[in-house]
Amino acid sequence: MALTGVLRPGYVQLRVLDLDEAIQHYRDRIGLNLVSVEGGRAFFQAFDEFDRHSIILREADSAGLDRMAFKVARDADLDHFAERLLDIGVHVDVIAAGEDPGVGRKIRFNTPTSHVFDLYAEMELSESGPAVRNPDVWIAEPRGMRATRFDHCALNGVDISASAKIFVEALDFSVAEELVDETSGVRMGIFLSCSNKAHDVAFLGYPEDGRIHHTSFFLDSWHDVGHAADIISRYDISLDIGPTRHGITRGQTIYFFDPSGNRNETFSGGYTYYPDNPRRMWQAENAGKAIFYYEKALNDRFMTVNT
C-alpha cells in the first residue's frame, strides 16, 4: 500500500529511576544499540531501524511515559495535520528543531487521556542502521532479545474513545480492532493503525489518565519470543506473562518489566491490516481470550499495573 501522511511510530520517551540500570536492560537484554547519552537522557536504536533513535530514556523520580512520536512523510504534513488538529479543537504546539538530537521541527498535542504526542518529519539516519548496498541481514550480530524495531505503545486512560477519535479524524488512522462491552457500549480497548500493521498505538480503558501499559519491540519470529523468555529467565527479569498469543492482533508475545517497573513487550506476527478491512470486534465476555488466546483469562497484574 502507498503510505502517506503519518507513516509509523517513530520514538517513545520513557522515564526511568536509574539511567545506568536502564541502559543495561535496554541495551544488553532487549538488544538495542546505545546511540548516545546526553543531557540526562539515553538514546537507542534497534538494529533494523534506519533513523538515529527510537527509544529515549530519561532519569526521573517516577517511571512512565513522557511522550510518543509518529513520523510523517513530509515536512509540509506537519502544517497540514496541525490545521486538522486545530479544526477539531485540539491545541497544537510547534517545537523547534533540536529539542532532541538529530530531529527536525515537531508539532505536539495532548489527548483527553493526558498523553503527549509529537509528529515530526525529519531525523538523522543512524550510523549503525541497516546496509542498503548488497545488504547483509545485519551488520553487527544482534544481541539479547534481538529486537528489530520499536513497534507500538499501549496507553491507559479514562476517555479512550475521545483520544482515539483524534487519531481517526485528524491523522487518518483506522480502528483495526476493539474490545467492547456491548451492554453498556463502553469501549475497553481500541487498536489503531496508520499502516498495514494490526496496530501502531492502542488505548486501554483505565480509571486514571496519563498511564502507559507497555512499550513493544518487534521480533522476527515465535522462536525469537521463546529466546526472549530464555533471556528473561537467565537474568531474573521480572516476568508478567507469556510466552503466549493474543486473540486481538494475533500477535505472539511475552510481557516483562524493566528495572523501573515500565512494562515491555516483545511481539512477533500479527495480521496484515488494510483500511478497507471490516473492523474486528471482541465482546467483553471474551476479554480473556481476546488478550491471552491460549489461557483465555486475564491476570490481575496485567489489568492493574502500569506506570
Short mmCIF file of C-alpha atoms in Angstrom, two decimals:
data_model
loop_
_atom_site.label_atom_id
_atom_site.label_comp_id
_atom_site.label_asym_id
_atom_site.label_seq_id
_atom_site.Cartn_x
_atom_site.Cartn_y
_atom_site.Cartn_z
CA MET A 1 0.00 0.00 0.00
CA ALA A 2 1.14 3.57 -0.59
CA LEU A 3 1.86 5.10 2.81
CA THR A 4 1.42 8.87 3.03
CA GLY A 5 0.79 11.27 5.88
CA VAL A 6 1.56 9.56 9.19
CA LEU A 7 3.95 6.71 8.36
CA ARG A 8 4.68 4.85 11.58
CA PRO A 9 5.63 5.10 15.25
CA GLY A 10 8.90 6.98 15.43
CA TYR A 11 10.06 7.06 19.03
CA VAL A 12 8.96 6.98 22.64
CA GLN A 13 10.50 8.76 25.63
CA LEU A 14 10.20 6.85 28.90
CA ARG A 15 11.05 7.89 32.44
CA VAL A 16 13.31 5.52 34.40
CA LEU A 17 14.51 5.63 38.01
CA ASP A 18 18.17 4.73 37.40
CA LEU A 19 19.60 5.52 33.98
CA ASP A 20 22.65 3.24 34.21
CA GLU A 21 20.49 0.29 35.27
CA ALA A 22 18.02 1.02 32.48
CA ILE A 23 20.78 1.26 29.87
CA GLN A 24 21.93 -2.24 30.73
CA HIS A 25 18.38 -3.58 30.39
CA TYR A 26 17.54 -1.95 27.04
CA ARG A 27 20.99 -2.41 25.50
CA ASP A 28 22.09 -5.81 26.77
CA ARG A 29 18.80 -7.62 27.42
CA ILE A 30 16.42 -6.24 24.77
CA GLY A 31 19.37 -5.76 22.40
CA LEU A 32 19.12 -2.11 21.34
CA ASN A 33 22.10 -0.07 20.18
CA LEU A 34 23.07 2.74 22.56
CA VAL A 35 23.45 5.80 20.31
CA SER A 36 24.33 8.49 22.85
CA VAL A 37 23.90 9.67 26.42
CA GLU A 38 23.44 13.43 26.67
CA GLY A 39 21.51 15.90 28.77
CA GLY A 40 20.43 13.25 31.25
CA ARG A 41 18.90 11.08 28.54
CA ALA A 42 19.95 7.90 26.74
CA PHE A 43 19.07 7.33 23.07
CA PHE A 44 18.73 3.88 21.49
CA GLN A 45 18.14 2.40 18.04
CA ALA A 46 17.14 -1.15 17.11
CA PHE A 47 19.35 -2.96 14.62
CA ASP A 48 16.81 -2.92 11.77
CA GLU A 49 15.90 0.78 12.07
CA PHE A 50 17.32 3.43 9.75
CA ASP A 51 16.69 6.50 11.90
CA ARG A 52 19.02 7.74 14.62
CA HIS A 53 16.92 6.61 17.57
CA SER A 54 13.55 5.20 18.55
CA ILE A 55 13.82 4.82 22.33
CA ILE A 56 14.72 7.67 24.70
CA LEU A 57 15.17 7.11 28.42
CA ARG A 58 15.12 10.00 30.90
CA GLU A 59 16.09 9.56 34.54
CA ALA A 60 13.34 10.85 36.83
CA ASP A 61 11.72 10.35 40.22
CA SER A 62 8.87 8.28 38.77
CA ALA A 63 8.63 5.80 35.91
CA GLY A 64 6.23 6.21 32.99
CA LEU A 65 5.72 7.94 29.65
CA ASP A 66 6.88 11.42 28.68
CA ARG A 67 5.70 11.31 25.06
CA MET A 68 5.26 9.17 21.99
CA ALA A 69 6.05 10.37 18.46
CA PHE A 70 4.99 9.43 14.95
CA LYS A 71 6.95 10.15 11.80
CA VAL A 72 5.17 11.79 8.86
CA ALA A 73 6.16 11.65 5.21
CA ARG A 74 6.97 15.31 4.53
CA ASP A 75 7.62 18.48 6.50
CA ALA A 76 4.55 20.05 4.88
CA ASP A 77 2.46 17.31 6.50
CA LEU A 78 3.17 18.90 9.88
CA ASP A 79 1.32 22.06 8.85
CA HIS A 80 -1.48 20.00 7.33
CA PHE A 81 -2.02 17.94 10.46
CA ALA A 82 -1.68 20.97 12.72
CA GLU A 83 -4.58 22.60 10.86
CA ARG A 84 -6.71 19.48 11.13
CA LEU A 85 -5.99 19.12 14.84
CA LEU A 86 -6.91 22.74 15.43
CA ASP A 87 -10.10 22.29 13.39
CA ILE A 88 -11.35 19.67 15.86
CA GLY A 89 -10.36 21.74 18.89
CA VAL A 90 -7.01 20.17 19.78
CA HIS A 91 -4.33 22.61 20.91
CA VAL A 92 -1.04 22.34 18.98
CA ASP A 93 2.44 23.48 19.98
CA VAL A 94 5.21 23.88 17.43
CA ILE A 95 8.57 22.63 18.71
CA ALA A 96 11.67 23.96 17.00
CA ALA A 97 14.29 21.59 15.62
CA GLY A 98 16.89 20.45 18.11
CA GLU A 99 14.82 19.58 21.18
CA ASP A 100 16.01 16.02 20.52
CA PRO A 101 19.38 15.44 18.83
CA GLY A 102 19.08 14.87 15.10
CA VAL A 103 15.34 15.62 14.96
CA GLY A 104 13.74 18.43 12.96
CA ARG A 105 10.79 20.58 13.94
CA LYS A 106 7.79 18.92 15.51
CA ILE A 107 4.21 19.59 16.40
CA ARG A 108 2.90 18.46 19.79
CA PHE A 109 -0.59 17.79 21.11
CA ASN A 110 -2.26 16.20 24.12
CA THR A 111 -5.14 13.72 24.13
CA PRO A 112 -8.10 13.62 26.55
CA THR A 113 -6.30 10.73 28.28
CA SER A 114 -3.44 13.16 29.10
CA HIS A 115 -0.90 11.57 26.78
CA VAL A 116 1.58 13.74 24.88
CA PHE A 117 2.23 13.06 21.19
CA ASP A 118 4.70 14.53 18.72
CA LEU A 119 4.65 14.47 14.94
CA TYR A 120 7.91 15.03 13.06
CA ALA A 121 9.20 14.58 9.53
CA GLU A 122 12.99 14.68 9.77
CA MET A 123 15.51 12.65 11.75
CA GLU A 124 19.15 11.95 11.02
CA LEU A 125 19.96 8.46 9.81
CA SER A 126 21.69 6.08 12.17
CA GLU A 127 25.38 5.39 11.68
CA SER A 128 24.64 1.75 12.56
CA GLY A 129 21.46 1.32 10.55
CA PRO A 130 20.79 -1.49 8.06
CA ALA A 131 23.01 -1.76 5.00
CA VAL A 132 21.49 -0.62 1.69
CA ARG A 133 24.12 -1.77 -0.82
CA ASN A 134 24.42 -5.55 -1.18
CA PRO A 135 22.84 -5.66 2.26
CA ASP A 136 23.53 -8.49 4.65
CA VAL A 137 20.75 -9.44 7.04
CA TRP A 138 22.58 -7.47 9.73
CA ILE A 139 25.85 -5.58 10.08
CA ALA A 140 26.66 -6.34 13.73
CA GLU A 141 25.31 -9.57 15.19
CA PRO A 142 22.12 -8.81 17.19
CA ARG A 143 22.33 -9.06 21.00
CA GLY A 144 19.95 -10.10 23.74
CA MET A 145 16.35 -10.48 22.61
CA ARG A 146 17.31 -9.26 19.11
CA ALA A 147 14.63 -6.58 18.87
CA THR A 148 14.35 -5.42 15.26
CA ARG A 149 12.33 -2.22 15.86
CA PHE A 150 10.20 -0.20 18.25
CA ASP A 151 6.71 -1.38 17.31
CA HIS A 152 3.95 0.31 19.35
CA CYS A 153 2.74 1.56 22.71
CA ALA A 154 -0.43 0.73 24.62
CA LEU A 155 -1.69 3.64 26.72
CA ASN A 156 -4.12 3.72 29.65
CA GLY A 157 -6.73 6.36 30.40
CA VAL A 158 -10.39 7.17 31.02
CA ASP A 159 -11.92 8.54 27.81
CA ILE A 160 -10.12 6.35 25.30
CA SER A 161 -12.83 6.90 22.68
CA ALA A 162 -12.14 10.65 22.65
CA SER A 163 -8.41 10.04 22.31
CA ALA A 164 -8.89 7.52 19.50
CA LYS A 165 -11.23 9.97 17.74
CA ILE A 166 -8.36 12.47 17.36
CA PHE A 167 -6.23 9.89 15.59
CA VAL A 168 -9.05 8.87 13.28
CA GLU A 169 -10.45 12.31 12.41
CA ALA A 170 -7.29 14.40 12.30
CA LEU A 171 -4.50 11.94 11.49
CA ASP A 172 -6.25 9.34 9.25
CA PHE A 173 -5.66 6.33 11.50
CA SER A 174 -8.05 3.37 11.26
CA VAL A 175 -9.54 1.37 14.10
CA ALA A 176 -8.44 -2.13 13.21
CA GLU A 177 -9.86 -3.89 16.25
CA GLU A 178 -11.61 -3.13 19.53
CA LEU A 179 -12.85 -4.71 22.75
CA VAL A 180 -16.39 -3.58 23.63
CA ASP A 181 -18.85 -4.07 26.48
CA GLU A 182 -21.97 -4.34 24.33
CA THR A 183 -24.30 -3.99 27.33
CA SER A 184 -23.01 -0.54 28.28
CA GLY A 185 -21.46 0.43 24.95
CA VAL A 186 -18.14 1.12 26.68
CA ARG A 187 -15.05 0.58 24.55
CA MET A 188 -12.49 -1.18 26.72
CA GLY A 189 -9.66 -1.32 24.19
CA ILE A 190 -9.09 0.43 20.85
CA PHE A 191 -6.33 -0.67 18.46
CA LEU A 192 -5.36 1.89 15.81
CA SER A 193 -3.25 1.52 12.68
CA CYS A 194 -1.69 4.11 10.37
CA SER A 195 -0.10 1.40 8.24
CA ASN A 196 -0.80 -2.23 7.41
CA LYS A 197 0.18 -3.44 10.88
CA ALA A 198 -2.50 -4.75 13.21
CA HIS A 199 -1.85 -1.71 15.44
CA ASP A 200 0.55 1.20 15.80
CA VAL A 201 -0.92 2.52 19.04
CA ALA A 202 -3.58 1.19 21.42
CA PHE A 203 -5.72 2.85 24.08
CA LEU A 204 -6.90 0.74 27.00
CA GLY A 205 -9.57 1.83 29.46
CA TYR A 206 -8.32 2.62 32.97
CA PRO A 207 -9.62 4.85 35.80
CA GLU A 208 -6.54 7.09 35.74
CA ASP A 209 -5.17 9.16 32.84
CA GLY A 210 -1.64 9.57 31.53
CA ARG A 211 -0.51 6.00 32.10
CA ILE A 212 1.44 3.67 29.82
CA HIS A 213 0.65 -0.02 29.81
CA HIS A 214 3.57 -1.19 27.69
CA THR A 215 6.20 -0.40 25.08
CA SER A 216 6.53 -3.10 22.44
CA PHE A 217 9.52 -4.30 20.42
CA PHE A 218 9.15 -6.39 17.27
CA LEU A 219 10.91 -9.73 16.89
CA ASP A 220 11.29 -11.79 13.73
CA SER A 221 9.53 -14.95 14.84
CA TRP A 222 7.80 -17.02 17.50
CA HIS A 223 11.18 -18.69 18.03
CA ASP A 224 12.61 -15.28 18.99
CA VAL A 225 9.81 -14.77 21.52
CA GLY A 226 10.94 -18.05 23.10
CA HIS A 227 14.53 -16.79 23.05
CA ALA A 228 13.34 -13.63 24.85
CA ALA A 229 11.81 -15.89 27.51
CA ASP A 230 15.20 -17.56 27.93
CA ILE A 231 16.82 -14.15 28.44
CA ILE A 232 14.15 -13.19 30.99
CA SER A 233 14.73 -16.37 32.98
CA ARG A 234 18.53 -16.29 32.73
CA TYR A 235 18.81 -12.72 34.06
CA ASP A 236 15.88 -12.88 36.51
CA ILE A 237 13.95 -10.14 34.72
CA SER A 238 10.51 -9.56 36.24
CA LEU A 239 8.04 -11.54 34.11
CA ASP A 240 4.41 -10.50 33.67
CA ILE A 241 3.02 -13.23 31.39
CA GLY A 242 3.95 -15.41 28.44
CA PRO A 243 5.14 -16.61 26.07
CA THR A 244 1.60 -16.67 24.74
CA ARG A 245 -0.53 -15.30 21.93
CA HIS A 246 -3.11 -12.56 21.60
CA GLY A 247 -6.55 -13.07 20.08
CA ILE A 248 -6.62 -9.33 19.32
CA THR A 249 -3.96 -8.69 16.61
CA ARG A 250 -2.97 -12.42 16.68
CA GLY A 251 0.49 -11.37 17.89
CA GLN A 252 2.83 -13.77 19.66
CA THR A 253 4.04 -12.17 22.84
CA ILE A 254 5.78 -12.08 26.19
CA TYR A 255 5.45 -9.28 28.75
CA PHE A 256 8.06 -8.29 31.34
CA PHE A 257 9.22 -5.24 33.29
CA ASP A 258 12.28 -3.03 33.05
CA PRO A 259 14.15 -2.29 36.32
CA SER A 260 11.99 0.83 36.89
CA GLY A 261 8.70 -1.04 36.52
CA ASN A 262 7.85 0.03 32.96
CA ARG A 263 6.23 -2.91 31.18
CA ASN A 264 7.94 -4.10 27.99
CA GLU A 265 6.61 -6.46 25.35
CA THR A 266 8.37 -8.44 22.66
CA PHE A 267 5.96 -9.12 19.83
CA SER A 268 6.02 -11.09 16.59
CA GLY A 269 3.46 -11.95 13.94
CA GLY A 270 0.12 -10.20 13.87
CA TYR A 271 -2.19 -9.99 10.89
CA THR A 272 -1.76 -7.67 7.92
CA TYR A 273 -4.25 -4.80 8.03
CA TYR A 274 -5.69 -2.81 5.12
CA PRO A 275 -8.01 0.20 5.53
CA ASP A 276 -10.83 -1.49 3.61
CA ASN A 277 -10.92 -4.41 6.08
CA PRO A 278 -14.02 -4.68 8.30
CA ARG A 279 -13.35 -3.70 11.90
CA ARG A 280 -12.72 -6.68 14.17
CA MET A 281 -14.64 -6.62 17.47
CA TRP A 282 -14.32 -8.67 20.65
CA GLN A 283 -17.09 -8.80 23.25
CA ALA A 284 -16.27 -8.05 26.89
CA GLU A 285 -17.28 -11.54 27.98
CA ASN A 286 -14.48 -12.87 25.74
CA ALA A 287 -11.86 -10.42 27.02
CA GLY A 288 -9.68 -13.20 28.44
CA LYS A 289 -9.41 -14.97 25.10
CA ALA A 290 -9.04 -11.64 23.27
CA ILE A 291 -5.97 -10.67 25.28
CA PHE A 292 -4.47 -14.09 26.06
CA TYR A 293 -5.70 -16.50 23.43
CA TYR A 294 -4.27 -19.66 24.99
CA GLU A 295 -5.01 -19.00 28.67
CA LYS A 296 -8.45 -17.45 27.96
CA ALA A 297 -8.14 -15.47 31.19
CA LEU A 298 -6.64 -12.16 32.33
CA ASN A 299 -4.31 -11.90 35.30
CA ASP A 300 -4.80 -9.09 37.78
CA ARG A 301 -1.31 -7.69 37.26
CA PHE A 302 -1.84 -7.21 33.53
CA MET A 303 -5.07 -5.27 34.16
CA THR A 304 -3.94 -3.10 37.09
CA VAL A 305 -0.18 -2.46 36.83
CA ASN A 306 1.10 0.38 34.66
CA THR A 307 3.36 3.42 35.03
#
